[in-house]
Short mmCIF file of C-alpha atoms in Angstrom, two decimals:
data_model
loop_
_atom_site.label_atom_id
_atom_site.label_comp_id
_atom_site.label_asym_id
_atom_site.label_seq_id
_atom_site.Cartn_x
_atom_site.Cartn_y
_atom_site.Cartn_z
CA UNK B 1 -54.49 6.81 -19.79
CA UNK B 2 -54.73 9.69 -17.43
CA UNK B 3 -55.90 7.52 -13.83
CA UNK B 4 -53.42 5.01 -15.07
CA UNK B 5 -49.55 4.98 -13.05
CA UNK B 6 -46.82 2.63 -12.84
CA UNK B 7 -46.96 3.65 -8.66
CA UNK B 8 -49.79 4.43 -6.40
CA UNK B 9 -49.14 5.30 -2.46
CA UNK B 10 -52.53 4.24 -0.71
CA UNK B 11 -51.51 6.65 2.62
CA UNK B 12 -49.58 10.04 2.89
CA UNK B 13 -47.65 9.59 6.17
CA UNK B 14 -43.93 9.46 6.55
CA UNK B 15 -44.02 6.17 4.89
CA UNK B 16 -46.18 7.41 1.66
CA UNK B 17 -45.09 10.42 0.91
CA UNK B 18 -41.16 9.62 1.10
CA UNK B 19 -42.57 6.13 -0.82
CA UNK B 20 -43.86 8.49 -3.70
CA UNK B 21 -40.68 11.05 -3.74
CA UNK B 22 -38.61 8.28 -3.91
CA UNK B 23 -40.74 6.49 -7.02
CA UNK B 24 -40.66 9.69 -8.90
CA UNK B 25 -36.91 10.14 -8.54
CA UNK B 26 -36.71 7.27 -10.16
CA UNK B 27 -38.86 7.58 -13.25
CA UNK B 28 -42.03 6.24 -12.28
CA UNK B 29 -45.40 8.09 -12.93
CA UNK B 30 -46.89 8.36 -9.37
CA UNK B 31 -49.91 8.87 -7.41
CA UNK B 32 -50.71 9.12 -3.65
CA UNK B 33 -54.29 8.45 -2.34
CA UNK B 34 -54.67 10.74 1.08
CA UNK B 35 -58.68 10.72 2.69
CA UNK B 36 -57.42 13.41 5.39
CA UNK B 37 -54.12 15.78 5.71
CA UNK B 38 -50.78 15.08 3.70
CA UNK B 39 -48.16 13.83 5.74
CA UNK B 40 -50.22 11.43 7.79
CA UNK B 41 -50.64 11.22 11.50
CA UNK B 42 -47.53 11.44 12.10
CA UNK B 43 -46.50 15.13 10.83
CA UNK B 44 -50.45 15.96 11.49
CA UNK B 45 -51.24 14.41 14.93
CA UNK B 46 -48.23 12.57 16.10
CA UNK B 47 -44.31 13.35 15.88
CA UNK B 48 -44.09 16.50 14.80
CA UNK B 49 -47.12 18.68 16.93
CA UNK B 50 -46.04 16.28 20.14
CA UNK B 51 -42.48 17.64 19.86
CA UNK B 52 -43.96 20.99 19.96
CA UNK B 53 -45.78 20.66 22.87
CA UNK B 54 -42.78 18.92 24.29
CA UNK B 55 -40.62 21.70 23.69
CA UNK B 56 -43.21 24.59 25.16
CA UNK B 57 -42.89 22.00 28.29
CA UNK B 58 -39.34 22.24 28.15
CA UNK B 59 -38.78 26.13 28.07
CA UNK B 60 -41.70 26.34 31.15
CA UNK B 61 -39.73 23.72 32.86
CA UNK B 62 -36.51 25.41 32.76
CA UNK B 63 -38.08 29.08 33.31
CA UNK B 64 -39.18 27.59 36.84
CA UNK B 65 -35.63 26.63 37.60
CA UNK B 66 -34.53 29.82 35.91
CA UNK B 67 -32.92 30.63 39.51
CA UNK B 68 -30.28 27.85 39.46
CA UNK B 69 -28.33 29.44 36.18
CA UNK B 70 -28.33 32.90 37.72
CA UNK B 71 -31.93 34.23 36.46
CA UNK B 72 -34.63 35.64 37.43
CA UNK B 73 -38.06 34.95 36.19
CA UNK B 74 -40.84 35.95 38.14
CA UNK B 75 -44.93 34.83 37.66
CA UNK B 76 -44.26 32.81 35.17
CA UNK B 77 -47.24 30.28 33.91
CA UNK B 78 -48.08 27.80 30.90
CA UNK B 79 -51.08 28.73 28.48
CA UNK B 80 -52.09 25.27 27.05
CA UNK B 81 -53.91 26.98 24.13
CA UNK B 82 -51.47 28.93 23.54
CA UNK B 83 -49.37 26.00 23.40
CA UNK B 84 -51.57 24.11 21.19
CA UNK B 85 -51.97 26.81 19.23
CA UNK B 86 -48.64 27.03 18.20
CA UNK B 87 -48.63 23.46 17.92
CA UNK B 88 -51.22 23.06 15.24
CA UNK B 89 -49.15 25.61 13.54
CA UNK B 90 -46.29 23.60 13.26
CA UNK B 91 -47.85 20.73 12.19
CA UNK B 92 -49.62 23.16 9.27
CA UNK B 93 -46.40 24.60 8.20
CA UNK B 94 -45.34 20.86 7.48
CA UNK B 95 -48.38 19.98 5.85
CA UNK B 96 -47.87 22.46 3.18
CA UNK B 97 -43.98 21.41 2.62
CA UNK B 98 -45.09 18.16 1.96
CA UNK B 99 -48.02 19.54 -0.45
CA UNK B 100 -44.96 21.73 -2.08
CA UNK B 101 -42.90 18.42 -2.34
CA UNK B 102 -45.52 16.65 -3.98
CA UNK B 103 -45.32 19.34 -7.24
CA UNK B 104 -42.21 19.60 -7.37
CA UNK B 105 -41.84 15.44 -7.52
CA UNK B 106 -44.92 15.65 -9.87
CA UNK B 107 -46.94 13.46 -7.92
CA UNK B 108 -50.56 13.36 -8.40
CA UNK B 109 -52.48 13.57 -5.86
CA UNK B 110 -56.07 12.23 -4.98
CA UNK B 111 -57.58 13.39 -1.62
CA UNK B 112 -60.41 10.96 -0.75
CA UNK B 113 -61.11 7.05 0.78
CA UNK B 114 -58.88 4.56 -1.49
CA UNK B 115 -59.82 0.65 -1.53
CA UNK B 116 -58.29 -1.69 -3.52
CA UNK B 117 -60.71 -2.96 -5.33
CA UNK B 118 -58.42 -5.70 -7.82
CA UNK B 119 -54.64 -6.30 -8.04
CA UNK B 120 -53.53 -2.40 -9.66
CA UNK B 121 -56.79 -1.28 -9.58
CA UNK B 122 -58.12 1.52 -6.65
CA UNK B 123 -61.18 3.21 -6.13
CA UNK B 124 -61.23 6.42 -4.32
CA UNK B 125 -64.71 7.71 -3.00
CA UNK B 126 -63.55 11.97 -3.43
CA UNK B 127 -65.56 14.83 -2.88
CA UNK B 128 -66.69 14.64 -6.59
CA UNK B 129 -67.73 10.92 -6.46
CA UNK B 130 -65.95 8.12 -6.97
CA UNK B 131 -62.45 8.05 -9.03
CA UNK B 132 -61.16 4.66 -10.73
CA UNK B 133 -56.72 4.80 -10.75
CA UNK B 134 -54.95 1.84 -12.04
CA UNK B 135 -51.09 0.99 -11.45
CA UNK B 136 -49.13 -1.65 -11.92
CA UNK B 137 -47.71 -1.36 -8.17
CA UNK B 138 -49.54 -0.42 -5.07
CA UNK B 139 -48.14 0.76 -1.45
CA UNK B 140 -50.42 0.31 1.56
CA UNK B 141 -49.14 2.75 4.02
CA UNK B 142 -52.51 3.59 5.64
CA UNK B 143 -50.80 3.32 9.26
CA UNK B 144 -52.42 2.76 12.53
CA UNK B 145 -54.96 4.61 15.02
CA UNK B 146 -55.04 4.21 18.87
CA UNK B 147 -55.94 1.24 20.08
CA UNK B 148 -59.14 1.32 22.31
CA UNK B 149 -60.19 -0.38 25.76
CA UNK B 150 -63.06 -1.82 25.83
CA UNK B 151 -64.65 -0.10 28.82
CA UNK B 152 -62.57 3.35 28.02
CA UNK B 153 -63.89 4.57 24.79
CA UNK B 154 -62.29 7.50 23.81
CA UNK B 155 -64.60 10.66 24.09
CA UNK B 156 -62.97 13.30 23.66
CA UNK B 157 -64.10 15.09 26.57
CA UNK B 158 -63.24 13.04 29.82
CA UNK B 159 -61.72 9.98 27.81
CA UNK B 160 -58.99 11.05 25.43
CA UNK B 161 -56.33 9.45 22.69
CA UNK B 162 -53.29 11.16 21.68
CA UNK B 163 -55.48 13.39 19.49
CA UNK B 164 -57.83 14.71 22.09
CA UNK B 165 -54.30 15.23 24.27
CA UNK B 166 -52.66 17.45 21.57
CA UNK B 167 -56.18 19.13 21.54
CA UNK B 168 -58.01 19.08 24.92
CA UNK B 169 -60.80 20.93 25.13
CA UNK B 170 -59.75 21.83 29.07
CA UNK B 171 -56.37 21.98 31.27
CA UNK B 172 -56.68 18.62 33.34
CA UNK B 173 -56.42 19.21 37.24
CA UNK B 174 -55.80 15.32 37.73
CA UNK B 175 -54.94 12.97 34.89
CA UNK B 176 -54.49 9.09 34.33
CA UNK B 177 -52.21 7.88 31.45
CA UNK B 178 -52.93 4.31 30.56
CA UNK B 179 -49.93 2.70 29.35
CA UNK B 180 -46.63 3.73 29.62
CA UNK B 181 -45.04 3.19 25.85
CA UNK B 182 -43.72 6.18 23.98
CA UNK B 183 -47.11 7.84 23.94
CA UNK B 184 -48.27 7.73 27.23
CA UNK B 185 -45.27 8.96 28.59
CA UNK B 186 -44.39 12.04 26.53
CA UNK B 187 -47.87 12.64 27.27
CA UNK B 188 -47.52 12.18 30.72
CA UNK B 189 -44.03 14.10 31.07
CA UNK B 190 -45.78 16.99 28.95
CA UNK B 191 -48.75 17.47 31.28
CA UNK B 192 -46.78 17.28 34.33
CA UNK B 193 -43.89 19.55 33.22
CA UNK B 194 -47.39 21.78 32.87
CA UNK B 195 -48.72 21.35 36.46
CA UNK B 196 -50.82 18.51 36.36
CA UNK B 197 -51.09 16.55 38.96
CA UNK B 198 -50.29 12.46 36.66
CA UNK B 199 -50.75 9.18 37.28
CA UNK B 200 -49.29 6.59 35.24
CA UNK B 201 -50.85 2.58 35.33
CA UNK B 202 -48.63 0.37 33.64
CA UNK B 203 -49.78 -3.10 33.38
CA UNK B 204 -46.10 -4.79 32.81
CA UNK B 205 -43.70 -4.64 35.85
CA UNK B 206 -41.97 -1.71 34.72
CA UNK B 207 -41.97 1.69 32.71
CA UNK B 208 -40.92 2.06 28.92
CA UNK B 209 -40.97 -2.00 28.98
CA UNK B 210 -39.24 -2.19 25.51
CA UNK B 211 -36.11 -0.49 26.82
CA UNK B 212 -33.37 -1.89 28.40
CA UNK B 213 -34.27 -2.47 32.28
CA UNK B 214 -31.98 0.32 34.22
CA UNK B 215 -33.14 2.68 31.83
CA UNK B 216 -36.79 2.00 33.09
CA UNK B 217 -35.80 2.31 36.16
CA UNK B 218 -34.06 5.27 36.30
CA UNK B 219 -36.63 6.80 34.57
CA UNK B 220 -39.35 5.77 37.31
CA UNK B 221 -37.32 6.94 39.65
CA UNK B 222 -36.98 10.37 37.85
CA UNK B 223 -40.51 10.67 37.22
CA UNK B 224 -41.60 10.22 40.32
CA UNK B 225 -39.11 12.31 41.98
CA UNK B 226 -40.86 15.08 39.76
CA UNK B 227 -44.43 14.26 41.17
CA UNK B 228 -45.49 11.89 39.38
CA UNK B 229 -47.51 8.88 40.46
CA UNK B 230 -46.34 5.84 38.89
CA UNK B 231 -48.06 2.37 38.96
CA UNK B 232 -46.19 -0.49 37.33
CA UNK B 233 -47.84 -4.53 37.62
CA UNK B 234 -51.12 -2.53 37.66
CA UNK B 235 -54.27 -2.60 35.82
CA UNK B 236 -57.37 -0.32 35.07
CA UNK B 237 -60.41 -2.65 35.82
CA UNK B 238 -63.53 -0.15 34.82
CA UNK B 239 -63.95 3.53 34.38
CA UNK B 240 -67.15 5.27 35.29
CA UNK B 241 -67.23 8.67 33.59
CA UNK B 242 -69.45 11.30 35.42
CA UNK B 243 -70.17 15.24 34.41
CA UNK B 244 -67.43 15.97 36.05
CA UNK B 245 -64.67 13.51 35.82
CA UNK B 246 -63.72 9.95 35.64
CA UNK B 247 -63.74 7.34 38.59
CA UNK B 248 -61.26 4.48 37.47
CA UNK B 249 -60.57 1.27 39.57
CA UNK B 250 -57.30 0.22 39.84
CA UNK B 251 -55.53 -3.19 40.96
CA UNK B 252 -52.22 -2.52 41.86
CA UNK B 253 -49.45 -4.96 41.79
CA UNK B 254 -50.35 -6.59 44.95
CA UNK B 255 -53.84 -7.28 43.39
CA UNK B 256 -55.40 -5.06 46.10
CA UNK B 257 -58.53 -2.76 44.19
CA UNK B 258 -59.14 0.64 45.03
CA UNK B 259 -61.68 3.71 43.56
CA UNK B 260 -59.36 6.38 42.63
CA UNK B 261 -60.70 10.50 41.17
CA UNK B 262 -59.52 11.96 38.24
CA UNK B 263 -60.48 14.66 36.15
CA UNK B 264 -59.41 13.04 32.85
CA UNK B 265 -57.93 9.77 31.12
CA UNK B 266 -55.60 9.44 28.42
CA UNK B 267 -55.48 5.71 26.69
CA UNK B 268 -52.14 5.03 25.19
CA UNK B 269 -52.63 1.28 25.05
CA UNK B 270 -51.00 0.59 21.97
CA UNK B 271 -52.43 1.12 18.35
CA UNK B 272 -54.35 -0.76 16.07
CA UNK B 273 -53.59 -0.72 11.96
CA UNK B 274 -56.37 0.85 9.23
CA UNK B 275 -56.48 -2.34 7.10
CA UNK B 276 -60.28 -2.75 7.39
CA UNK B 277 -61.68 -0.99 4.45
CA UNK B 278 -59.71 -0.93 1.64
CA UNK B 279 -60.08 -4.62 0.37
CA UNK B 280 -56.95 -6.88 1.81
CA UNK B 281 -59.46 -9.49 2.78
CA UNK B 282 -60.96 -9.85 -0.50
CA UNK B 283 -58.00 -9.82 -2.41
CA UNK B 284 -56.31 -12.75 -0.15
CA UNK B 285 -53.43 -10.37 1.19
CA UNK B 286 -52.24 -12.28 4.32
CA UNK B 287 -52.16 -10.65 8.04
CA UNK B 288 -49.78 -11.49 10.81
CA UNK B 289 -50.57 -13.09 14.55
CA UNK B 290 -51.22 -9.14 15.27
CA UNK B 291 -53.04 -8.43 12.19
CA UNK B 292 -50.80 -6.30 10.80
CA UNK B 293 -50.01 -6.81 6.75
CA UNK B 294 -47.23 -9.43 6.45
CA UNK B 295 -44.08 -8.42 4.18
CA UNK B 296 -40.81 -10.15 3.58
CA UNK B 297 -37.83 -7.51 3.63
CA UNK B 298 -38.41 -5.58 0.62
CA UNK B 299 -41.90 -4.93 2.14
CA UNK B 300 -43.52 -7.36 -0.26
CA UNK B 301 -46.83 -8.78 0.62
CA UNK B 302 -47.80 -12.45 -0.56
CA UNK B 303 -49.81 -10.41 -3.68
CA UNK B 304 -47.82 -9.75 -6.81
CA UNK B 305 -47.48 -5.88 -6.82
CA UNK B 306 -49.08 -4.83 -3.50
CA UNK B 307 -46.36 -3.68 -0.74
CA UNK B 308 -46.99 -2.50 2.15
CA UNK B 309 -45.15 -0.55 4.55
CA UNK B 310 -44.87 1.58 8.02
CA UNK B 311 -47.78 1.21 11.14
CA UNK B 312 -50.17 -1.12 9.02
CA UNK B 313 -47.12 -3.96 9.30
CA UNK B 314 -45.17 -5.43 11.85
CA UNK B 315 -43.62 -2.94 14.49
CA UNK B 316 -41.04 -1.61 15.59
CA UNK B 317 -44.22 1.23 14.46
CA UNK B 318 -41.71 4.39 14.20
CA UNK B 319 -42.36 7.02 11.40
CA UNK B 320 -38.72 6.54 10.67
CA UNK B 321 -39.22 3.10 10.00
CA UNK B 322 -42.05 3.45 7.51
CA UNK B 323 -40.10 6.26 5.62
CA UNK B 324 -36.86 4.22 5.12
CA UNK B 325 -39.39 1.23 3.94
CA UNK B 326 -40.91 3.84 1.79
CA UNK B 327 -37.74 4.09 0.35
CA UNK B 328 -37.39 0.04 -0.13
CA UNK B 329 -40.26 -0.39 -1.50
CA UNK B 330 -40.00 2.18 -4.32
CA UNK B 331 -36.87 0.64 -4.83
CA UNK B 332 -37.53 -2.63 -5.26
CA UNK B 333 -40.35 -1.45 -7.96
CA UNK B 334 -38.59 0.88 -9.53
CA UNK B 335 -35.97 -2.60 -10.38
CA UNK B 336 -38.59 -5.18 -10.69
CA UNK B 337 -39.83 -1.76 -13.75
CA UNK B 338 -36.56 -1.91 -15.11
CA UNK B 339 -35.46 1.40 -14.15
CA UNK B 340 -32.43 2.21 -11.92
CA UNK B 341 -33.68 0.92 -8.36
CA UNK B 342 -31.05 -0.73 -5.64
CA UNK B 343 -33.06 -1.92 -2.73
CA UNK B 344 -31.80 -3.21 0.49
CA UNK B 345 -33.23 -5.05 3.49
CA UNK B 346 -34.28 -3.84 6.34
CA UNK B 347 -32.63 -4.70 9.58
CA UNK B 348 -34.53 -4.07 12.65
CA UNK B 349 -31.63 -4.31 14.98
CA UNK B 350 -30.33 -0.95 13.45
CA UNK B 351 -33.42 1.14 13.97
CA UNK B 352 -32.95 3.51 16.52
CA UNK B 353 -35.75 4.56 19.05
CA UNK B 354 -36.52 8.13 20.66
CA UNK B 355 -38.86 9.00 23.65
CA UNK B 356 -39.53 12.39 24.44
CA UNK B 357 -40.27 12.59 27.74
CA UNK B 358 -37.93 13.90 30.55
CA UNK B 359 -35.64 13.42 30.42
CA UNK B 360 -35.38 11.58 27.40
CA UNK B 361 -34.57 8.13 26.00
CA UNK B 362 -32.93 6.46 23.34
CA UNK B 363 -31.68 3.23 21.85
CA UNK B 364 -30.79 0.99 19.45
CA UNK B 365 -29.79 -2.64 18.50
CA UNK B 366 -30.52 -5.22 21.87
CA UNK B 367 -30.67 -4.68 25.47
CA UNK B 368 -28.43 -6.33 27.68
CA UNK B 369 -31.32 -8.94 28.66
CA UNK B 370 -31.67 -9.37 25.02
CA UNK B 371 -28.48 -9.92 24.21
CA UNK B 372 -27.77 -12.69 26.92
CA UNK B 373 -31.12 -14.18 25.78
CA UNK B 374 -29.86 -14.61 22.36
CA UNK B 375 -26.62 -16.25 23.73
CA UNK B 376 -23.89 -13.71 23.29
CA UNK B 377 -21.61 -13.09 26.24
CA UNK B 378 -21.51 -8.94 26.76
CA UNK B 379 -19.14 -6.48 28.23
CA UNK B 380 -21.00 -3.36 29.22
CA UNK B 381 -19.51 0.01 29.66
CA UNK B 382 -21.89 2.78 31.25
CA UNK B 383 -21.13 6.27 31.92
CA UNK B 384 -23.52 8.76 34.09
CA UNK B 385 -24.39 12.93 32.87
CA UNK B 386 -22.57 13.59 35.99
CA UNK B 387 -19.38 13.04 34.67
CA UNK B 388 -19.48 14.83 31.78
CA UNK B 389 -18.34 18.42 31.82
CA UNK B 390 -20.77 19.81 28.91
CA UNK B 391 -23.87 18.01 30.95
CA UNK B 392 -22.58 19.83 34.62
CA UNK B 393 -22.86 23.37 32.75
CA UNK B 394 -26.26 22.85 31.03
CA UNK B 395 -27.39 22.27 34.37
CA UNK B 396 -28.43 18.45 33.08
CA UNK B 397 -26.74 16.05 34.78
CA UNK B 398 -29.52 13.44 35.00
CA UNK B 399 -28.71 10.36 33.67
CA UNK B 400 -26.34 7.98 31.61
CA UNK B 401 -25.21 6.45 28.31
CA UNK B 402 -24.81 2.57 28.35
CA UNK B 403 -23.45 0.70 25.51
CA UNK B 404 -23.32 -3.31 24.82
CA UNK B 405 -21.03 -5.11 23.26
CA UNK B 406 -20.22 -9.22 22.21
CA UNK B 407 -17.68 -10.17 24.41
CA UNK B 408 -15.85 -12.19 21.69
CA UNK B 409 -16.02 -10.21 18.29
CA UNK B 410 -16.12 -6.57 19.57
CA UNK B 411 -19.27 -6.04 17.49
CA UNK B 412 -21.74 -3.61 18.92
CA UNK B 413 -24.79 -4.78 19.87
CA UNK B 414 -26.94 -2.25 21.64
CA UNK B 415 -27.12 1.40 22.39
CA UNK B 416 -28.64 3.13 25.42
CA UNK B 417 -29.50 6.50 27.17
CA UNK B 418 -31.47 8.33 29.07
CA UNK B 419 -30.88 12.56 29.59
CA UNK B 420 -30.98 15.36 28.24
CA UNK B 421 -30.72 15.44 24.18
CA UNK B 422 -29.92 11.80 23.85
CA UNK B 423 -32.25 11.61 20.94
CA UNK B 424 -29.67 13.53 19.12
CA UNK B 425 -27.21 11.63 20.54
CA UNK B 426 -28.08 7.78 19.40
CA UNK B 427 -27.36 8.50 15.57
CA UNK B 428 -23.95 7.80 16.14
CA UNK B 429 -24.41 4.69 17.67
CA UNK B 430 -26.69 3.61 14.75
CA UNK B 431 -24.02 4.66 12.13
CA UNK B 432 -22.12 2.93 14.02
CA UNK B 433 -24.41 -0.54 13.74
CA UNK B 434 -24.95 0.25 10.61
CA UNK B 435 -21.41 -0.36 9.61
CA UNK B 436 -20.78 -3.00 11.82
CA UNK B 437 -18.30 -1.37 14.16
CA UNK B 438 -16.53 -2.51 16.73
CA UNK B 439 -15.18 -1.37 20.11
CA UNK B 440 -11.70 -0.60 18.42
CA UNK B 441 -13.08 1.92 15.73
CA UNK B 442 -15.56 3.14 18.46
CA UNK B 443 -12.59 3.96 21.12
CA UNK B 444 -9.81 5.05 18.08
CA UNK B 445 -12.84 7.75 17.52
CA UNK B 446 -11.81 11.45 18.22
CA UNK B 447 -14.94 13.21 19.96
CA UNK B 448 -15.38 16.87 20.17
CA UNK B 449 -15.12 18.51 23.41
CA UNK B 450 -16.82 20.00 25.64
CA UNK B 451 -19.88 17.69 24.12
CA UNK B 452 -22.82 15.23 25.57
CA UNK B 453 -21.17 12.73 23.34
CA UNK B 454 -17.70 12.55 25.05
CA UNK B 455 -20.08 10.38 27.05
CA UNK B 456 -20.83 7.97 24.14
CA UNK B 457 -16.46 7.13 24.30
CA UNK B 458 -16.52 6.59 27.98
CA UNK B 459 -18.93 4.10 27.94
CA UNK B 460 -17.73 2.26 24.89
CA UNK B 461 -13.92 2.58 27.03
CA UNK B 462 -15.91 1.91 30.40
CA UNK B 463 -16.87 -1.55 28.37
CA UNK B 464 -13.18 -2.36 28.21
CA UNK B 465 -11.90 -1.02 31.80
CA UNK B 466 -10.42 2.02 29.83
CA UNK B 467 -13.16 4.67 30.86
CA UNK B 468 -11.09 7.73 31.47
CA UNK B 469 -13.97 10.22 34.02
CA UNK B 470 -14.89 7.86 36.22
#
C-alpha cells in the first residue's frame, strides 16, 4: 500500500528528522508528518537562528573593545535587521539540508496537521484535504512552544516569545526578560551586547538556577557588571501594556512592589509540550506530573508501537537530547522489526548543557549541591580563565572550569564552566562520563597547548592538590 510504512515521525525537529534518517538506515520504509518548516523549532526558530544572532552580538561586542588588541574601529553600530536578516538565512540554508537529507534517506514526506487517530493509523489534514498513513510504529516528536503567563500574553508587538525576539518588529530602548533559563538569558545577553538597556526578573533566588551555584553567581555578577539589571527572588505581578510600552509591577525579593517602564517584554517562562491535538488522550497514552508524554528508556510510551521522544517528554528539553532519542527509538524498532537495530538507554547524567550568553556556560553530570544531596563525598578542583595562557591572549579571561569528582572511586561526576567557548569545551568532559572515567585517566591525559582546555587538566589536578598554574 502506498500511505502504508513500517515508521512514521509525527514532528520534524532535531528529534524527527534524525528519528527518520536513522529508521531508513536501517531498512525501514519511513515517513515524517511536518504541519510547518522541516527541522522543527529548533533549526527554524530556536538553536540554530539564536546562535546567529548570538554571534552578530559577539563580533559588535568585540569591535567596541577593538582598542584593547591594538585596533582601531571607529562609528561602529549594530543593524538588528540586518542581523535578523542574516539570521533567517541561516536558519533557511538548514531547512533545505534537511529537505536534501530527507531524499537522499528516501523518506516521504507529508507537510500538514498529523493526529493519531488509532494505534498505526494517522490522519494528516494537508493542503489537498485530508491524507490517511498507516505504520506499524509511530514517533511523537511534536516538541514544545513557550509557555505563557497568564496576564502576559504574548503579542508580538509589546509582549514577545522567543519568536517575536528573533523577529521584533522594533529595536527595544528598555526591555524585561522574564525568566532567566537558557532562553531568557541568551536573549537577554544578545540585546544588551546590542545596546539595550535589560532587566532580568528571576523568580528563584538565583540566575541559570539549574547550574551549579558559583556558576550563577559569577554569571550575575558578570552580567551586571555589563549593565545589566538583574532581579533574582523576584516576581512580575501584572503588566499593563499601553501604545507605547509596557508598565510591569515587580516584587522584589524583599516583597516590596514597585511600577517599573519598559518599552518591551520578553516571556521565557519555560515551555509547554504540543500534545493537545493529535489524539494521546483518546488513545489512553499516559502523561507525566508535568504533562509531558511518559517513556521508559527506549522512549517507549505505555501504547504498543507509539514512542515518543524530545520536548513533548520529560526534560532535560535540549535538541540534542531529542536527536540522540531519535536515534533510540528507531533503534529499538528497527529490533523489535527484526532488522539490525542495537538500542541503548539513555542516561541523563551524561547529557551535556550549553548557554549562550556571555560569557557562556556549560555542564554536565551533577552539581556539587547535587552530588552531596545524593550522598557522595566530592573533591572539587576549579581553575579560573586567568590562569590560562591561551585565555590571557584572546583577551578572555573571564571565568573558570570546575570539575566534581566522588571522593572514594575517582569517578567523575559533574562538569562545569563558564567563559569564553566553553560550549566547545564540555564534550570532553562528557566523553569522559560517558566512559566512566576517572581522575587517573583524566590527569594521565596529554592536552594540547596553548589551549582553553589546558584548563579542563588543572581543575581535574586542582581536585587532587596537583593543579600545576595556580
Amino acid at each position: 500500500m502506498p500511505n502504508s510504512y513500517d515508521l512514521i515521525v509525527l514532528g520534524s525537529g532535531p528529534g524527527g528528522y534524525v528519528a527518520a534518517i536513522r529508521a531508513s538506515q536501517l531498512g525501514l520504509k519511513t515517513a515524517i508528518v511536518e504541519r510547518e518548516n522541516l527541522g522543527g523549532i529548533c533549526l527554524n526558530w530556536g538553536c540554530i537562528p539564536t546562535k546567529a544572532m548570538l554571534r552578530s552580538a559577539e563580533v559588535f561586542h568585540n569591535m567596541k573593545h577593538a582598542s584593547d588588541y591594538g585596533l582601531v574601529a571607529e562609528k561602529i553600530s549594530a543593524d538588528l535587521d540586518a542581523i535578523v536578516k542574516r539570521s533567517r538565512g541561516v536558519a533557511k540554508q538548514l531547512n533545505q539540508g534537511v529537505t536534501g537529507l530527507m531524499k537522499k534517506n528516501k523518506i516521504d514526506v507529508v507537510m500538514g496537521d498529523g493526529k493519531i487517530t488509532a494505534p498505526g493509523k494517522i490522519t494528516v489534514k494537508t493542503e489537498k484535504g485530508e491524507e490517511e498513513l498507516s505504520a506499524k510504529n509511530i514517533i511523537i516528536a511534536t516538541g514544545a512552544r513557550a509557555r505563557d503567563l497568564p496576564f502576559a500574553k504574548a503579542d508580538g508587538k509589546r509582549i514577545w516569545t522567543y519568536r517575536h525576539a528573533m523577529t521584533p518588529p522594533e529595536t527595544p530602548t528598555k526591555l524585561l526578560v522574564i525568566g532567566s533559563g537558557a532562553i531568557g538569558i541568551e536573549f537577554a545577553s544578545f540585546y544588551n551586547d546590542i545596546g539595550v538597556d535589560v532587566t532580568v526578573v528571576e523568580m528563584l533566588d538565583r540566575v541559570v538556577p539549574v547550574e551549579d551555584e558559583e556558576v550563577s553567581k559569577f554569571l550575575e555578577k558578570s552580567l551586571k557588571k555589563q549593565g545589566m539589571t538583574i532581579m533574582t527572588g523576584a516576581g512580575v505581578k501584572s503588566i499593563e501594556v499601553g501604545d507605547k510600552g509596557v508598565k510591569a509591577e515587580i516584587e522584589d525579593s524583599k516583597g516590596k512592589k514597585a511600577s517599573h517602564d519598559f518599552s518591551h517584554v520578553i516571556v521565557a517562562v519555560g515551555i509547554q509540550p504540543n500534545i493537545e491535538t493529535i489524539g494521546l488522550d483518546e488513545l489512553g497514552v499516559e502523561p507525566d506530573e508535568r504533562y509531558h508524554i511518559k517513556t521508559d528508556e527506549y522512549c517507549r510510551t505505555n501504547i504498543e508501537g507509539i514512542y515518543a521522544i524530545g520536548d513533548c517528554t520529560a526534560g532535560p528539553w535540549l535538541a540534542h537530547k531529542a536527536s540522540h532519542e531519535g536515534v533510540i527509538a528507531a533503534e529499538t524498532i528497527a529490533q523489535s522489526m527484526g532488522k539490525d537495530g542495537h538500542p541503548h538507554a539513555m542516561d541523563v547524567n551524561n547529557i551535556p548543557g550549553c548557554t549562550y550568553c556571555h560569557p557562556q556556560i556549560a555542564s554536565v553530570g551533577l552539581t556539587e549541591a547535587k552530588a552531596k544531596e545524593a550522598g557522595h563525598d566530592v573533591k572539587v578542583g576549579k581553575f579560573p580563565f586567568i590562569g590560562n595562557g591561551k585565555a590571557i591572549a584572546l583577551g578572555e579571561t573571564e571565568g573558570f572550569i570546575k570539575t566534581v569528582f566522588d571522593a572514594k572511586t575517582g569517578e567523575l561526576l559533574g562538569a562545569h564552566m563558564i567563559g569564553a567557548e566553553v560550549t566547545e569545551l564540555i564534550q570532553g568532559y562528557t566523553i569522559g562520563k560517558t566512559l566512566e572515567t576517572t581522575e587517573a585517566e583524566l590527569m594521565n591525559t596529554v592536552f594540547p597547548h596553548p589551549t582553553l582546555s589546558e584548563m579542563m587538566h588543572e581543575s581535574v589536578l586542582d581536585a587532587y592538590g596537583r593543579v600545576l598554574h595556580m
